[in-house]
Short mmCIF file of C-alpha atoms in Angstrom, two decimals:
data_model
loop_
_atom_site.label_atom_id
_atom_site.label_comp_id
_atom_site.label_asym_id
_atom_site.label_seq_id
_atom_site.Cartn_x
_atom_site.Cartn_y
_atom_site.Cartn_z
CA MET D 1 -4.53 51.69 75.17
CA ALA D 2 -0.92 50.81 74.25
CA CYS D 3 -2.20 47.97 72.07
CA ILE D 4 -3.75 50.51 69.67
CA PHE D 5 -0.30 50.50 68.01
CA ASN D 6 -0.18 46.72 67.47
CA GLY D 7 -0.02 45.80 63.79
CA ALA D 8 1.82 45.86 60.47
CA TYR D 9 2.54 49.16 58.68
CA SER D 10 3.80 50.45 55.35
CA ASP D 11 6.25 53.37 55.11
CA PRO D 12 6.02 55.49 51.91
CA ASN D 13 9.77 56.11 52.17
CA HIS D 14 10.35 52.36 51.80
CA PRO D 15 7.44 51.07 49.67
CA GLU D 16 8.89 47.57 49.22
CA GLY D 17 9.47 47.08 52.94
CA TRP D 18 7.30 46.73 56.02
CA ARG D 19 7.18 47.73 59.69
CA THR D 20 5.56 46.02 62.66
CA ILE D 21 4.82 47.33 66.14
CA MET D 22 3.92 45.00 68.98
CA VAL D 23 3.40 45.81 72.65
CA SER D 24 5.89 43.78 74.71
CA GLY D 25 5.42 45.12 78.24
CA PRO D 26 3.88 47.95 80.23
CA GLU D 27 4.37 51.02 78.00
CA ILE D 28 7.02 49.18 75.94
CA ALA D 29 6.82 47.94 72.34
CA ILE D 30 9.05 46.13 69.84
CA VAL D 31 9.36 47.76 66.42
CA ALA D 32 10.77 45.77 63.49
CA GLY D 33 11.03 46.26 59.75
CA VAL D 34 12.80 45.81 56.43
CA GLU D 35 13.62 48.49 53.85
CA THR D 36 13.26 46.30 50.75
CA ALA D 37 11.56 43.01 49.90
CA GLY D 38 13.72 40.24 51.35
CA GLY D 39 16.04 42.74 53.02
CA ASP D 40 17.72 42.44 56.42
CA VAL D 41 15.42 42.85 59.39
CA TRP D 42 16.09 45.68 61.83
CA TRP D 43 14.46 46.09 65.20
CA THR D 44 14.36 48.49 68.10
CA GLU D 45 12.36 49.27 71.21
CA ALA D 46 9.80 51.99 71.73
CA LYS D 47 8.12 53.63 74.69
CA VAL D 48 4.36 54.04 74.61
CA CYS D 49 3.01 57.20 76.21
CA PRO D 50 0.32 56.88 78.90
CA GLU D 51 -3.13 56.13 77.46
CA GLY D 52 -1.59 55.45 74.03
CA LYS D 53 -1.39 59.13 73.09
CA CYS D 54 2.01 58.69 71.41
CA ILE D 55 4.84 56.24 70.81
CA SER D 56 8.53 57.18 71.01
CA ILE D 57 10.66 54.98 68.73
CA ASP D 58 14.45 54.85 69.12
CA PHE D 59 16.01 54.82 65.63
CA SER D 60 19.61 55.27 66.83
CA LYS D 61 20.58 51.62 66.31
CA LYS D 62 18.93 51.48 62.88
CA THR D 63 20.62 54.70 61.67
CA ASP D 64 24.00 54.35 63.41
CA GLY D 65 23.13 57.30 65.60
CA LYS D 66 22.07 59.69 62.83
CA VAL D 67 18.48 59.64 64.06
CA GLY D 68 17.53 59.17 67.70
CA MET D 69 14.18 59.06 69.43
CA LEU D 70 11.18 60.13 67.35
CA GLU D 71 7.74 60.60 68.82
CA ALA D 72 4.83 59.53 66.62
CA THR D 73 1.15 60.10 67.29
CA PRO D 74 -1.80 57.90 66.31
CA VAL D 75 -3.94 59.14 63.41
CA ALA D 76 -6.76 57.52 61.46
CA ALA D 77 -4.37 56.05 58.87
CA GLY D 78 -1.66 54.85 61.27
CA ILE D 79 1.04 56.85 63.07
CA LEU D 80 2.34 60.31 62.18
CA PHE D 81 5.98 61.41 62.67
CA PRO D 82 7.22 64.97 63.27
CA ASP D 83 8.46 65.34 59.65
CA GLY D 84 4.97 64.57 58.32
CA ASN D 85 5.73 60.98 57.30
CA THR D 86 2.94 58.54 58.12
CA TRP D 87 3.28 54.81 58.60
CA THR D 88 -0.02 53.46 57.27
CA LYS D 89 -1.49 50.62 59.28
CA ASN D 90 -2.51 47.48 57.44
CA THR D 91 -6.30 47.51 57.22
CA TRP D 92 -6.47 43.73 57.48
CA THR D 93 -5.50 43.89 61.16
CA GLU D 94 -9.06 43.54 62.46
CA GLU D 95 -10.61 41.30 59.77
CA SER D 96 -7.88 38.82 58.85
CA GLY D 97 -8.20 35.13 59.57
CA ALA D 98 -4.85 35.46 61.33
CA ALA D 99 -6.10 38.18 63.70
CA GLY D 100 -6.18 35.81 66.68
CA TYR D 101 -2.43 35.29 66.35
CA ILE D 102 -1.50 38.98 66.66
CA GLY D 103 0.88 39.56 69.54
CA LYS D 104 4.29 39.29 71.15
CA TYR D 105 5.47 35.86 72.28
CA ALA D 106 8.17 34.14 74.33
CA ASP D 107 9.76 30.89 73.13
CA GLU D 108 11.14 28.70 75.92
CA HIS D 109 13.81 27.40 73.54
CA HIS D 110 15.13 30.96 73.19
CA ALA D 111 14.44 32.42 76.61
CA GLU D 112 16.31 35.68 76.00
CA GLY D 113 14.70 36.33 72.61
CA TRP D 114 11.23 37.25 71.42
CA ARG D 115 8.75 36.57 68.62
CA THR D 116 6.04 38.84 67.16
CA ILE D 117 3.17 38.11 64.80
CA ALA D 118 1.41 40.89 62.86
CA VAL D 119 -1.29 40.58 60.19
CA SER D 120 -0.18 41.48 56.66
CA GLY D 121 -3.12 40.29 54.55
CA SER D 122 -6.49 38.58 54.60
CA GLU D 123 -4.91 35.23 55.49
CA GLU D 124 -1.27 36.21 55.98
CA ALA D 125 1.02 37.37 58.77
CA ILE D 126 4.56 38.65 59.30
CA VAL D 127 6.43 36.61 61.90
CA ALA D 128 9.61 38.16 63.31
CA GLY D 129 11.95 37.45 66.18
CA VAL D 130 15.38 37.29 67.73
CA ASP D 131 16.87 34.20 69.35
CA GLU D 132 19.08 35.87 71.95
CA LYS D 133 19.18 39.18 73.81
CA GLY D 134 20.39 41.93 71.48
CA GLY D 135 20.82 39.43 68.65
CA PRO D 136 20.01 39.90 64.95
CA ALA D 137 16.38 39.74 63.92
CA TRP D 138 14.82 37.33 61.45
CA SER D 139 11.43 37.35 59.74
CA THR D 140 9.26 34.98 57.77
CA LYS D 141 5.74 34.56 56.46
CA GLY D 142 2.74 32.88 58.01
CA THR D 143 -0.31 31.73 56.03
CA MET D 144 -3.67 30.57 57.34
CA VAL D 145 -4.64 27.05 56.22
CA ASP D 146 -7.59 25.20 57.80
CA ASP D 147 -7.77 27.75 60.64
CA LYS D 148 -4.12 27.24 61.54
CA LEU D 149 -1.23 29.64 60.95
CA ASN D 150 1.42 27.84 58.90
CA ILE D 151 4.81 29.45 59.58
CA ASP D 152 7.65 28.93 57.10
CA PHE D 153 10.94 28.33 58.94
CA SER D 154 12.88 27.12 55.87
CA GLU D 155 15.03 30.25 55.47
CA LYS D 156 15.62 30.69 59.20
CA SER D 157 16.71 27.08 59.59
CA GLY D 158 18.70 26.80 56.36
CA GLY D 159 16.16 24.32 55.02
CA ALA D 160 16.24 22.02 58.04
CA VAL D 161 12.68 22.98 59.01
CA GLY D 162 9.89 23.93 56.63
CA LEU D 163 6.25 24.84 57.16
CA LEU D 164 4.91 24.24 60.66
CA ALA D 165 1.18 24.47 61.38
CA THR D 166 0.38 26.22 64.66
CA GLU D 167 -2.82 26.35 66.66
CA ILE D 168 -4.06 28.77 69.27
CA VAL D 169 -4.06 27.42 72.83
CA GLU D 170 -4.86 29.07 76.15
CA THR D 171 -1.34 30.38 76.77
CA GLY D 172 -0.31 31.23 73.20
CA ILE D 173 0.32 29.11 70.08
CA LYS D 174 1.32 25.46 69.92
CA PHE D 175 3.58 23.73 67.38
CA PRO D 176 3.37 20.10 66.21
CA ASP D 177 6.29 19.09 68.45
CA GLY D 178 4.47 20.42 71.52
CA ASN D 179 6.50 23.61 71.86
CA VAL D 180 4.38 26.59 72.89
CA TRP D 181 5.11 30.23 72.23
CA THR D 182 3.65 31.99 75.26
CA LYS D 183 1.72 35.13 74.40
CA TYR D 184 2.24 38.38 76.24
CA VAL D 185 -1.18 39.61 77.35
CA ALA D 186 -1.36 43.30 78.19
CA GLU D 187 -4.05 44.82 80.34
CA VAL D 188 -5.34 48.35 80.41
CA GLU D 189 -6.19 50.21 83.57
CA THR D 190 -9.86 50.80 82.77
CA GLY D 191 -11.55 47.64 83.97
CA LYS D 192 -8.30 45.67 83.44
CA LYS D 193 -9.56 44.66 80.01
CA LYS D 194 -7.24 42.38 78.07
CA CYS D 195 -5.51 43.79 75.02
CA ASP D 196 -7.13 41.29 72.64
CA VAL D 197 -8.10 41.73 69.02
CA ASN D 198 -11.69 42.78 69.83
CA PHE D 199 -10.41 45.48 72.16
CA VAL D 200 -8.05 46.68 69.41
CA LYS D 201 -10.95 46.80 66.95
CA ASP D 202 -12.99 48.94 69.35
CA MET D 203 -10.06 51.28 69.96
CA VAL D 204 -9.35 51.65 66.22
CA LYS D 205 -12.96 52.63 65.62
CA GLU D 206 -12.83 55.11 68.50
CA MET D 207 -9.51 56.53 67.29
CA LYS D 208 -10.90 57.05 63.78
CA CYS D 209 -13.81 58.97 65.26
CA VAL D 210 -11.47 61.16 67.29
CA VAL D 211 -8.95 62.04 64.60
CA ALA D 212 -11.06 61.91 61.42
#
C-alpha cells in the first residue's frame, strides 16, 4: 500500500515548482522538490504508515528546523496536510507512456546515492537523484521517444553528457553504455503483490472510491 504515494505532485504554495514521492524501502519514501522552475532541488525522507494510511514527511532539513515532521493523509486529489494544504498528484501517473519507468533506483556508479523517476506528463518524467549519501540533489527531464525514456544529463554533467536513451530491462533500466539502474521493487503483505504501475492504478481507483 505504501506505493499509493508514488508519483509527481504540485503544491499550490509553490505553483512553479514540483514535488515527487517515491517508496525507497519498507515504510520509507524519498521526497524531493523545487520551489520555482529551475530552482535548487531539496530532498528529505518520509515514513509511510502501515497500510498506506498516512505519510510523515520530515521538513526540518528543508526549512532549517522551522518545520519538522508533518503527517499527510491520502485523499482523492493527492495528499492532505494538517494545515489544509493539498499536494495534487499528477493525473498522468497511470496513463503516461513513461509509467513503466516510475520508481526508485540504485546506480552502481554511485552506490551511496539514489535516483527516482516520476511521471510529469503524457510522455515526460522528472528524474532526480543524489550521487553520495547526504549529498545535494539534482534533477532533470526525461522524454519518451520510440518507447524509450531519453534522460537529459547535460546540466548535471556540465555539458559532457547529453541525452541518453534508456530501456526497461528485468532489473531496472539500461543505458547505452551498459550501465543499469537497478529498480527497487516493493511488495505488499497481501499476496506479496509487487508494487508495479498496475497495482498503483488499482489502488488509486480504490482510494478515490473510499475518499470521494
